[in-house]
Coordinates of C-alpha atoms and ligand atoms in Angstrom, one line a residue:
M1 CA 130.0 60.4 6.5
P2 CA 133.2 61.5 4.9
P3 CA 136.0 58.1 4.6
Q4 CA 138.4 58.8 6.8
V5 CA 138.0 58.8 10.6
L6 CA 140.6 60.9 12.3
T7 CA 142.2 60.2 15.7
Q8 CA 141.0 62.8 18.6
D9 CA 144.1 64.5 18.2
Q10 CA 143.3 65.6 15.2
Q11 CA 139.9 66.9 15.5
A12 CA 141.1 68.5 18.8
A13 CA 144.1 70.0 16.2
R14 CA 141.0 71.4 13.4
A15 CA 138.8 72.3 16.6
Y16 CA 140.8 74.8 18.0
T17 CA 141.9 76.3 14.6
Q18 CA 137.9 76.8 13.9
F19 CA 137.3 78.4 17.6
R20 CA 141.2 80.5 17.5
S21 CA 139.4 81.9 13.9
Q22 CA 136.2 83.0 15.6
P23 CA 136.3 86.8 15.3
D24 CA 135.4 88.1 19.0
D25 CA 135.1 86.2 22.6
L26 CA 131.1 86.2 22.0
A27 CA 131.8 83.9 18.8
K28 CA 134.2 81.6 20.0
N29 CA 131.6 80.7 23.7
V30 CA 129.8 80.5 20.4
Y31 CA 131.3 78.0 18.8
L32 CA 132.7 76.0 21.6
T33 CA 128.5 75.6 23.5
A34 CA 127.9 74.3 20.1
L35 CA 130.8 72.0 19.8
R36 CA 129.9 71.2 24.0
D37 CA 126.5 70.2 22.4
R38 CA 127.5 67.7 18.7
N39 CA 130.8 66.6 21.0
E40 CA 131.1 66.6 24.7
V41 CA 134.0 64.7 25.1
L42 CA 136.0 66.4 22.5
F43 CA 134.6 69.8 23.2
H44 CA 136.3 68.9 27.1
R45 CA 139.4 67.3 25.5
L46 CA 140.2 71.2 23.9
L47 CA 138.7 73.4 27.1
G48 CA 141.8 71.0 29.1
D49 CA 144.1 71.0 26.6
H50 CA 143.8 75.3 27.0
L51 CA 142.2 76.0 30.4
A52 CA 144.0 79.3 30.4
E53 CA 143.1 80.7 27.6
M54 CA 139.6 79.1 26.8
L55 CA 138.5 79.1 30.8
P56 CA 137.2 82.5 30.2
I57 CA 135.7 81.7 27.3
V58 CA 132.9 79.7 29.1
Y59 CA 133.2 80.9 31.8
T60 CA 134.1 84.0 34.1
P61 CA 134.8 86.5 32.2
T62 CA 132.9 86.2 28.7
V63 CA 129.6 83.9 30.4
G64 CA 128.7 86.7 31.6
T65 CA 128.4 88.7 27.9
A66 CA 126.7 85.0 26.9
I67 CA 124.1 85.5 29.6
E68 CA 122.7 89.1 28.5
R69 CA 122.8 87.5 24.4
Y70 CA 120.8 84.4 25.6
S71 CA 117.7 85.2 24.4
Y72 CA 119.5 86.2 20.6
E73 CA 122.8 83.8 20.7
Y74 CA 120.0 80.8 21.7
R75 CA 120.5 77.2 19.7
R76 CA 119.5 74.7 22.0
P77 CA 118.6 74.3 25.2
R78 CA 121.0 72.7 27.5
G79 CA 119.7 71.4 31.5
V80 CA 116.7 71.6 32.7
Y81 CA 114.0 74.5 33.1
L82 CA 112.1 74.5 36.0
S83 CA 108.9 77.2 36.3
V84 CA 107.7 78.9 39.2
D85 CA 104.1 78.8 37.0
D86 CA 104.3 75.3 36.8
P87 CA 106.1 73.2 40.3
D88 CA 103.5 70.0 39.3
A89 CA 106.3 69.8 36.2
I90 CA 109.4 69.7 38.3
E91 CA 110.1 65.7 38.8
S92 CA 108.9 65.4 35.9
S93 CA 111.6 67.8 34.5
L94 CA 114.1 66.3 36.4
R95 CA 113.1 62.5 35.1
A96 CA 113.4 64.2 32.4
S97 CA 116.8 63.7 32.0
G98 CA 116.5 59.7 31.7
L99 CA 118.9 60.1 35.1
G100 CA 118.2 57.6 37.4
A101 CA 118.8 57.4 41.6
D102 CA 123.4 56.8 41.1
D103 CA 123.7 58.3 38.7
V104 CA 124.0 62.8 39.7
D105 CA 126.8 63.4 41.5
L106 CA 126.0 67.2 41.8
I107 CA 123.2 69.5 40.0
V108 CA 123.7 73.4 40.1
A109 CA 121.1 75.5 40.0
T110 CA 120.3 79.3 39.9
D111 CA 116.8 81.4 39.3
G112 CA 119.5 84.5 37.7
E113 CA 118.2 87.1 40.1
A114 CA 122.3 88.0 40.3
I115 CA 124.1 87.4 37.7
L116 CA 128.5 87.6 38.7
G117 CA 128.2 91.8 39.1
I118 CA 126.0 92.3 36.0
G119 CA 122.5 91.2 38.4
D120 CA 119.2 90.1 37.0
W121 CA 119.4 88.5 33.8
G122 CA 116.0 85.9 34.2
V123 CA 116.5 82.9 32.2
G124 CA 119.8 83.6 30.8
G125 CA 121.0 82.6 33.8
I126 CA 121.0 78.9 33.2
D127 CA 124.4 79.9 31.7
I128 CA 126.6 80.5 34.6
A129 CA 125.1 76.7 35.9
V130 CA 126.9 75.5 32.4
G131 CA 129.5 77.0 32.5
K132 CA 130.0 76.5 36.3
L133 CA 129.9 72.3 35.2
A134 CA 132.9 73.0 32.7
V135 CA 135.1 74.3 35.7
Y136 CA 133.8 71.0 37.7
T137 CA 134.8 69.1 35.0
A138 CA 138.1 71.0 33.6
A139 CA 139.0 71.6 37.0
A140 CA 138.8 68.3 38.9
G141 CA 137.4 65.8 36.6
V142 CA 133.3 65.6 37.3
D143 CA 131.7 63.2 34.8
P144 CA 129.9 65.1 32.6
A145 CA 126.9 62.8 32.1
R146 CA 126.2 62.9 36.0
T147 CA 125.9 66.4 36.4
L148 CA 122.8 68.1 36.0
A149 CA 122.4 72.4 35.5
V150 CA 118.3 73.7 36.8
M151 CA 117.4 77.5 36.6
L152 CA 114.9 77.8 38.9
D153 CA 112.5 81.0 36.5
V154 CA 110.9 82.6 38.8
G155 CA 110.3 85.6 36.7
T156 CA 112.5 88.7 35.6
D157 CA 112.4 92.3 37.3
R158 CA 114.7 93.9 33.8
Q159 CA 112.2 95.4 32.7
E160 CA 114.2 95.5 29.2
L161 CA 114.1 91.2 29.2
L162 CA 110.0 91.5 29.5
D163 CA 109.9 94.1 26.6
D164 CA 111.9 92.1 24.5
P165 CA 110.0 90.0 21.7
L166 CA 113.4 87.4 21.6
Y167 CA 113.3 86.7 25.6
L168 CA 112.7 83.2 25.9
G169 CA 111.9 83.1 30.0
N170 CA 109.3 83.3 31.9
R171 CA 106.9 86.9 31.1
H172 CA 105.9 88.4 34.7
P173 CA 108.1 89.9 37.6
R174 CA 110.1 88.2 40.2
V175 CA 107.1 86.2 42.3
D176 CA 106.4 87.3 46.0
R177 CA 108.4 85.6 49.0
D178 CA 106.1 82.8 49.5
R179 CA 105.4 81.7 46.0
Y180 CA 108.8 81.8 45.5
D181 CA 109.8 80.1 49.1
A182 CA 107.5 76.5 48.7
F183 CA 108.8 76.4 44.7
I184 CA 112.8 76.3 46.0
D185 CA 111.1 73.3 48.5
A186 CA 109.8 71.4 45.6
Y187 CA 113.0 71.7 43.7
V188 CA 114.7 70.6 46.8
T189 CA 112.1 67.7 47.5
A190 CA 112.5 66.2 44.6
A191 CA 116.3 66.6 43.2
T192 CA 116.9 65.4 46.8
K193 CA 114.3 62.2 46.4
L194 CA 115.4 61.9 43.1
F195 CA 119.1 62.0 43.1
P196 CA 120.0 61.9 46.8
D197 CA 124.1 61.0 46.9
A198 CA 123.4 64.1 44.3
L199 CA 125.9 67.8 45.5
L200 CA 122.8 70.9 45.8
H201 CA 125.3 73.9 44.2
W202 CA 123.1 77.4 44.3
E203 CA 124.8 80.1 42.5
D204 CA 124.2 83.8 42.1
F205 CA 121.1 84.1 43.4
G206 CA 120.0 87.3 44.8
S207 CA 121.6 88.0 48.3
S208 CA 118.7 87.4 50.5
N209 CA 117.6 84.3 49.0
A210 CA 121.7 83.0 49.1
R211 CA 121.5 83.7 52.3
R212 CA 117.9 82.2 53.5
I213 CA 118.2 79.0 51.4
L214 CA 121.9 77.9 52.7
D215 CA 120.6 78.1 55.9
R216 CA 117.8 76.4 55.1
Y217 CA 119.2 73.6 54.0
R218 CA 122.3 73.2 54.5
E219 CA 122.2 70.8 58.3
K220 CA 119.8 69.3 56.5
T221 CA 121.4 67.9 52.9
L222 CA 124.4 68.2 51.1
T223 CA 124.8 71.4 49.5
F224 CA 126.5 74.8 49.4
N225 CA 126.7 78.4 48.1
D226 CA 129.3 78.6 45.8
D227 CA 129.2 82.9 46.5
I228 CA 129.3 82.6 49.9
Q229 CA 131.3 79.5 50.7
G230 CA 132.9 79.4 48.0
T231 CA 133.9 83.4 47.4
G232 CA 134.8 82.8 51.1
A233 CA 137.5 80.0 50.7
V234 CA 138.9 81.5 48.0
N235 CA 139.9 84.3 49.6
L236 CA 140.4 83.2 53.0
A237 CA 143.3 81.3 51.1
A238 CA 144.1 84.2 49.1
V239 CA 144.7 86.4 52.2
L240 CA 146.5 83.4 53.9
S241 CA 149.6 83.5 51.4
G242 CA 149.5 86.9 50.9
V243 CA 149.4 87.8 55.0
R244 CA 152.5 85.1 54.7
A245 CA 154.5 86.4 52.5
G246 CA 154.2 89.6 54.0
G247 CA 154.5 88.5 57.3
A248 CA 152.3 88.5 59.7
A249 CA 149.8 86.2 61.1
L250 CA 146.3 86.4 60.1
R251 CA 144.8 87.4 63.7
D252 CA 147.0 90.7 63.6
H253 CA 145.7 92.1 60.1
R254 CA 142.9 94.8 59.3
V255 CA 140.8 94.2 56.8
V256 CA 138.2 96.6 55.2
L257 CA 135.8 95.1 52.5
L258 CA 133.5 97.0 50.3
G259 CA 130.4 95.2 49.3
A260 CA 129.0 93.7 52.5
G261 CA 126.5 91.4 50.3
T262 CA 126.9 87.5 49.4
A263 CA 130.5 87.1 48.3
G264 CA 131.4 90.1 51.0
V265 CA 130.0 89.1 53.8
G266 CA 131.5 84.8 53.0
I267 CA 134.2 86.4 52.8
A268 CA 134.2 87.9 56.5
E269 CA 132.4 85.3 58.0
Q270 CA 135.4 82.9 56.9
L271 CA 138.1 85.3 57.6
R272 CA 136.2 85.8 60.9
D273 CA 136.8 82.4 62.0
A274 CA 140.1 82.1 61.1
M275 CA 140.8 84.3 63.2
I276 CA 138.9 82.8 65.8
A277 CA 141.3 79.6 64.6
E278 CA 144.5 81.7 65.3
G279 CA 143.0 83.0 69.1
L280 CA 141.0 85.8 69.1
T281 CA 137.8 85.5 70.9
P282 CA 135.0 86.0 68.1
R283 CA 134.6 89.5 69.3
E284 CA 138.3 90.7 68.8
A285 CA 138.2 88.6 65.4
A286 CA 135.0 90.7 64.0
G287 CA 136.7 93.5 65.3
R288 CA 139.4 93.2 63.1
I289 CA 137.1 93.6 59.8
W290 CA 134.9 96.9 58.7
A291 CA 133.0 96.2 56.1
V292 CA 131.7 99.0 53.9
D293 CA 128.6 98.6 52.0
R294 CA 126.1 101.0 49.5
H295 CA 125.6 103.5 52.4
G296 CA 129.5 103.4 54.1
L297 CA 129.8 101.5 57.2
L298 CA 128.0 99.1 58.4
T299 CA 126.9 100.6 62.2
D300 CA 124.7 99.1 64.9
G301 CA 122.1 101.0 64.0
Q302 CA 121.8 101.9 61.0
Q303 CA 119.1 101.6 58.7
G304 CA 118.4 99.2 56.3
L305 CA 120.5 96.6 57.6
R306 CA 120.2 92.6 56.3
D307 CA 120.9 89.9 59.4
F308 CA 124.2 88.3 58.1
Q309 CA 125.3 92.1 57.9
L310 CA 124.6 92.7 61.9
P311 CA 127.6 91.0 63.2
F312 CA 130.0 93.1 61.3
A313 CA 128.0 96.2 61.9
R314 CA 130.2 98.8 63.8
P315 CA 129.9 100.3 66.9
R316 CA 128.7 103.5 66.3
A317 CA 130.9 105.2 69.0
E318 CA 134.1 104.1 67.3
V319 CA 132.8 106.6 64.7
A320 CA 131.8 108.6 66.1
D321 CA 134.0 111.8 65.1
W322 CA 135.2 110.2 61.4
R323 CA 134.3 111.8 58.7
H324 CA 130.5 111.1 57.7
D325 CA 128.7 112.1 54.0
E326 CA 125.5 113.1 53.9
N327 CA 124.4 112.2 50.6
L328 CA 126.1 108.2 51.0
G329 CA 124.0 108.1 54.6
G330 CA 127.2 106.7 56.8
V331 CA 130.8 107.1 56.6
P332 CA 132.4 106.3 53.4
L333 CA 135.5 104.4 52.1
A334 CA 138.4 106.5 52.2
E335 CA 137.3 107.7 55.0
V336 CA 137.4 104.4 56.9
V337 CA 140.3 103.9 55.1
D338 CA 142.3 106.4 56.1
R339 CA 141.0 105.7 59.7
V340 CA 141.7 101.7 60.0
R341 CA 144.5 101.5 57.9
P342 CA 144.0 98.2 57.2
S343 CA 146.7 96.0 55.6
V344 CA 143.8 94.1 53.5
L345 CA 141.5 95.5 51.1
I346 CA 138.4 93.4 49.8
G347 CA 136.4 93.9 46.8
A348 CA 132.9 92.3 46.3
S349 CA 130.4 95.4 45.8
G350 CA 130.7 95.1 41.9
Q351 CA 131.5 98.9 41.3
G352 CA 134.5 99.0 38.8
G353 CA 137.2 101.4 39.6
A354 CA 135.9 101.7 43.5
F355 CA 139.5 101.5 44.8
T356 CA 140.4 104.5 43.9
E357 CA 144.1 106.5 43.6
D358 CA 143.6 107.8 47.0
I359 CA 142.3 105.2 49.1
V360 CA 145.2 102.8 47.6
R361 CA 147.3 105.5 47.6
S362 CA 146.8 106.1 51.7
M363 CA 145.9 102.2 52.7
A364 CA 150.1 101.7 50.9
A365 CA 151.1 104.6 53.2
H366 CA 151.1 102.6 56.1
T367 CA 151.6 98.9 55.4
D368 CA 154.9 97.2 53.5
R369 CA 152.6 94.7 51.4
P370 CA 149.1 95.8 51.2
V371 CA 147.5 92.9 50.6
I372 CA 144.3 93.6 47.5
L373 CA 141.8 92.1 46.5
P374 CA 139.0 93.4 43.2
L375 CA 137.1 90.5 43.1
S376 CA 133.7 91.7 41.1
N377 CA 133.6 90.0 37.6
P378 CA 133.5 91.1 35.5
T379 CA 136.7 92.7 34.4
R380 CA 135.0 95.9 34.1
L381 CA 133.5 95.5 37.5
A382 CA 137.0 95.0 38.7
E383 CA 137.2 97.5 42.0
A384 CA 140.6 98.8 39.9
V385 CA 142.8 96.8 37.6
P386 CA 146.1 95.3 38.4
A387 CA 148.5 97.9 36.6
D388 CA 147.2 101.0 38.6
L389 CA 147.0 98.6 41.9
L390 CA 150.8 98.7 41.5
A391 CA 151.7 102.2 40.2
W392 CA 150.0 103.0 43.1
T393 CA 151.8 101.0 45.6
G394 CA 155.4 101.3 43.7
G395 CA 154.9 97.5 43.0
R396 CA 154.5 96.5 46.9
A397 CA 150.9 95.4 46.2
L398 CA 149.9 91.3 46.4
I399 CA 147.0 91.4 44.4
A400 CA 144.4 88.8 43.2
T401 CA 141.3 89.3 41.4
G402 CA 137.9 87.5 40.6
S403 CA 138.5 88.0 37.1
P404 CA 141.4 87.0 34.9
F405 CA 143.9 89.6 34.6
A406 CA 147.5 89.4 32.5
P407 CA 150.6 89.8 34.3
V408 CA 152.2 93.1 34.4
E409 CA 155.7 94.1 34.3
T410 CA 156.5 97.2 36.5
D411 CA 160.9 97.9 37.2
G412 CA 161.6 94.8 35.4
V413 CA 159.0 92.4 38.0
T414 CA 156.5 90.8 36.2
H415 CA 153.7 90.7 38.4
H416 CA 151.5 87.5 38.5
I417 CA 148.5 87.9 39.2
G418 CA 146.5 84.9 41.1
Q419 CA 142.3 85.1 40.2
A420 CA 140.8 85.2 43.1
N421 CA 137.6 82.8 42.0
N422 CA 135.6 80.0 44.0
A423 CA 136.8 77.9 40.9
L424 CA 140.0 77.2 42.9
V425 CA 137.2 75.5 45.2
F426 CA 134.7 74.1 43.7
P427 CA 135.9 71.3 41.5
G428 CA 137.7 70.0 44.0
L429 CA 135.0 70.9 47.1
G430 CA 132.9 69.0 44.7
L431 CA 135.2 65.6 43.6
G432 CA 136.2 65.5 47.6
T433 CA 132.4 65.4 48.4
A434 CA 132.0 62.8 45.9
V435 CA 134.9 60.8 46.7
A436 CA 134.0 60.8 50.9
R437 CA 130.8 60.3 49.9
A438 CA 130.1 63.3 52.4
E439 CA 126.7 64.1 53.5
R440 CA 126.8 67.5 54.7
I441 CA 129.8 70.5 53.7
T442 CA 131.3 72.0 56.7
D443 CA 132.3 74.8 57.2
G444 CA 135.7 72.1 58.4
M445 CA 135.5 71.4 54.5
L446 CA 135.9 75.3 53.3
V447 CA 138.5 75.7 55.8
A448 CA 141.1 72.8 55.0
A449 CA 140.2 74.0 51.0
A450 CA 141.7 77.1 51.7
R451 CA 144.9 76.2 53.2
A452 CA 145.2 73.7 50.9
I453 CA 145.1 76.2 48.1
A454 CA 147.3 78.5 50.0
D455 CA 149.7 75.5 50.1
Q456 CA 150.4 76.1 46.7
T457 CA 151.6 78.9 46.2
D458 CA 155.1 80.8 47.9
A459 CA 154.5 84.3 47.4
T460 CA 157.3 85.7 48.6
A461 CA 159.6 85.1 45.5
P462 CA 159.1 88.4 43.5
G463 CA 155.8 88.6 41.3
A464 CA 155.0 85.3 42.1
P465 CA 151.0 85.1 42.9
I466 CA 149.2 84.5 45.5
L467 CA 147.0 81.9 44.8
P468 CA 148.1 78.8 41.7
P469 CA 148.1 79.5 38.0
I470 CA 144.6 78.6 36.0
D471 CA 146.7 76.6 34.5
R472 CA 147.6 74.4 37.2
L473 CA 143.8 74.3 38.0
R474 CA 143.9 70.4 38.0
D475 CA 146.4 69.8 40.9
T476 CA 145.0 72.6 42.8
S477 CA 141.6 71.0 42.7
V478 CA 143.4 67.5 43.4
A479 CA 144.9 69.1 46.3
V480 CA 141.7 70.1 47.2
A481 CA 138.9 67.2 47.1
V482 CA 142.1 65.8 48.9
A483 CA 141.6 68.1 51.4
V484 CA 138.0 68.2 51.6
A485 CA 137.3 64.7 51.8
R486 CA 140.3 64.2 54.5
A487 CA 137.8 67.4 57.0
A488 CA 134.8 65.2 56.0
V489 CA 135.9 62.5 57.7
A490 CA 137.2 65.2 60.5
D491 CA 134.1 65.8 61.2
G492 CA 132.0 62.9 60.9
V493 CA 130.0 63.5 57.6
A494 CA 132.1 61.4 55.1
R495 CA 129.9 58.1 55.0
E496 CA 133.5 56.7 52.4
P497 CA 136.3 55.9 54.8
V498 CA 139.7 58.2 54.0
D499 CA 142.9 56.5 54.1
D500 CA 146.7 56.8 52.7
T501 CA 145.3 56.0 49.6
I502 CA 143.5 58.8 49.1
E503 CA 145.0 60.8 46.8
E504 CA 145.5 57.6 44.8
R505 CA 141.4 57.1 45.0
V506 CA 140.5 60.7 43.9
L507 CA 143.3 60.8 41.2
A508 CA 141.1 57.2 40.2
A509 CA 137.5 59.0 40.7
M510 CA 138.6 61.6 37.6
W511 CA 136.4 61.3 34.5
L512 CA 139.0 62.1 31.0
P513 CA 137.6 63.4 27.4
E514 CA 138.4 60.1 26.0
Y515 CA 136.0 58.6 23.2
P516 CA 134.7 55.4 24.5
P517 CA 135.8 52.0 22.5
I518 CA 132.5 51.3 20.1
E519 CA 132.8 48.1 18.5
A520 CA 130.7 46.9 15.3
V521 CA 127.9 44.5 16.3
Ligands
NAD1 N1 136.0 86.0 42.6 C1 134.9 85.7 43.2 O1 135.0 84.3 43.4 C2 133.4 86.3 43.5 C3 132.4 85.0 43.6 C4 131.3 85.8 44.5 C5 131.2 87.0 44.0 N2 132.1 88.0 43.3 C6 131.6 89.6 42.7 O2 131.3 90.3 43.9 C7 130.4 91.3 43.6 C8 129.2 91.1 44.2 O3 128.7 89.8 44.1 P1 127.5 89.6 45.3 O4 127.3 88.1 44.6 O5 128.0 89.7 46.6 O6 126.8 90.7 45.1 P2 125.6 91.5 46.3 O7 124.4 92.1 45.4 O8 125.2 89.9 47.6 O9 126.7 92.2 47.2 C9 126.6 93.0 46.5 C10 127.1 94.3 47.7 O10 127.5 95.9 47.1 C11 126.7 96.4 47.6 N3 127.2 97.8 46.9 C12 126.2 97.7 45.3 N4 127.0 99.8 45.3 C13 127.7 100.1 46.5 C14 128.3 101.0 46.8 N5 128.7 101.7 46.2 N6 129.5 100.4 47.5 C15 129.9 100.0 48.6 N7 128.5 99.1 48.4 C16 128.1 98.4 47.6 C17 125.7 97.1 48.1 O11 124.6 96.5 48.7 C18 125.8 95.0 48.5 O12 125.5 94.4 50.0 C19 130.0 90.4 42.0 O13 130.6 91.4 40.6 C20 130.5 89.2 41.9 O14 130.9 89.3 40.0 C21 133.0 87.2 42.9
LMR2 O1 131.3 82.8 38.3 C1 131.8 83.8 39.2 O2 133.0 83.7 38.5 C2 132.7 83.7 39.9 C3 131.7 84.1 41.2 O3 130.8 83.0 41.4 C4 130.4 85.5 40.2 O4 129.6 85.6 41.0 O5 131.2 86.4 40.3
MG3 MG1 128.7 83.3 41.2

């Protein structure tokens, strides 16, 4: 070893310079990954100090590129790789982490089928689990030593990966449903047996699997689907904050949603439930939401509707004289917007540019402060970019996006763009759940998270974002954790009492990136 010992401050300054000297975002991601492998404390110190700059590197959008390049940029594994071809090894692989029953608070698992909006990337999907864990720690101080990333490798349907000699995952197509379900069940059984207090977080599963898994386990285990529930909650927060700035109650809004998949229907459900809480009947509340998918507006009797979409299918009679597009097989988004005159427009379709100028201008002609949320990730898949939305609406749009966007200047006002990313939800949700030792994640906990986030902003000032900024992510996560812990008690799922000291307890539970004292022996 060289003789000088530097302080953590000095090490962080050096690492930051090295980070800045990397030629592009992927190289920065590779640099930070290597730093994390070498010195996890320093990695988190750096990430915490430069959150707004580095989150887009370790997380969305660059994590998408890292996943696509996984088998090329691979240096060493991180996480636990479970194979559908070797289910007997599930338990021993989880045990190989060296962690005992009381040592794990959180496991983030993916099967890599629906990564962000970029689809099936097989084993490379592990990087989204690893990225989410970085956010849990950076945002909410979840102790990284008490977490696991898990890759559930069930094969891939991406031929390019199957043909690639460097591909590191199972080299066969995704397995059929029976084998898949048995494998998932074996994972849940082993994980809950070995780590009974861990929250099982599911990330980026294909839409039908995401739903089935959540429905199967949510009443039995401590479990959470980020794309359905986390996304639903952050969008509820964005809509609550946006409609508050616009002045009308949520129940009086009309919502059009493009992309009725995992995220889209998760959002629709939470908006519907929030409208019910404001006094609408379930039917009235669902009646305020128009969901458009790849074959146009969801309508009764449409071919190929998926179970979870059914509650949002519109009556056929309503659209009898609306323009149908034969090629599409239904009523297109533009027609829906013209007819419905929505005040809220949400995109979770993975279709970059789908909110065209005509569509946005049509919406903006009928509403004072249109709330527009192009949520799709990564950046190139956003349904519209903030600069265009502000130009097309004369600066009136209240916007939040899934990927980060720089502020936009229009007519002398600087518009800060909130990031409607579930990163505002899951870290605080995980922390609050651990502090309250909640046995389940309830709908009440998700609504509490959404309200806590909405309360962190005041979007009435010109140019103010409708969601709290990323550089305040830690404060936001504390507020979410406190609200979630209280809701866990209210819903009867907390095993720890929660009283006035809850905020102190949440703060005290947060891990900090400090070197432990080392004594010579
Ligand atoms: N901001 C966030 O926090 C957040 C969270 C989750 C997902 N997302 C993003 O949302 C997008 C969708 O993710 P998902 O997990 O719901 O995927 P998904 O595959 O479950 O859903 C996408 C849906 O869009 C539909 N679709 C495809 N082409 C379409 C078209 N041309 N017009 C209308 N609908 C179309 C599909 O049929 C599907 O139902 C992704 O880009 C993802 O990154 C963002
Ligand atoms: O990962 C993200 O950035 C958000 C979300 O979970 C997604 O799948 O896009
Ligand atoms: Mg996701």
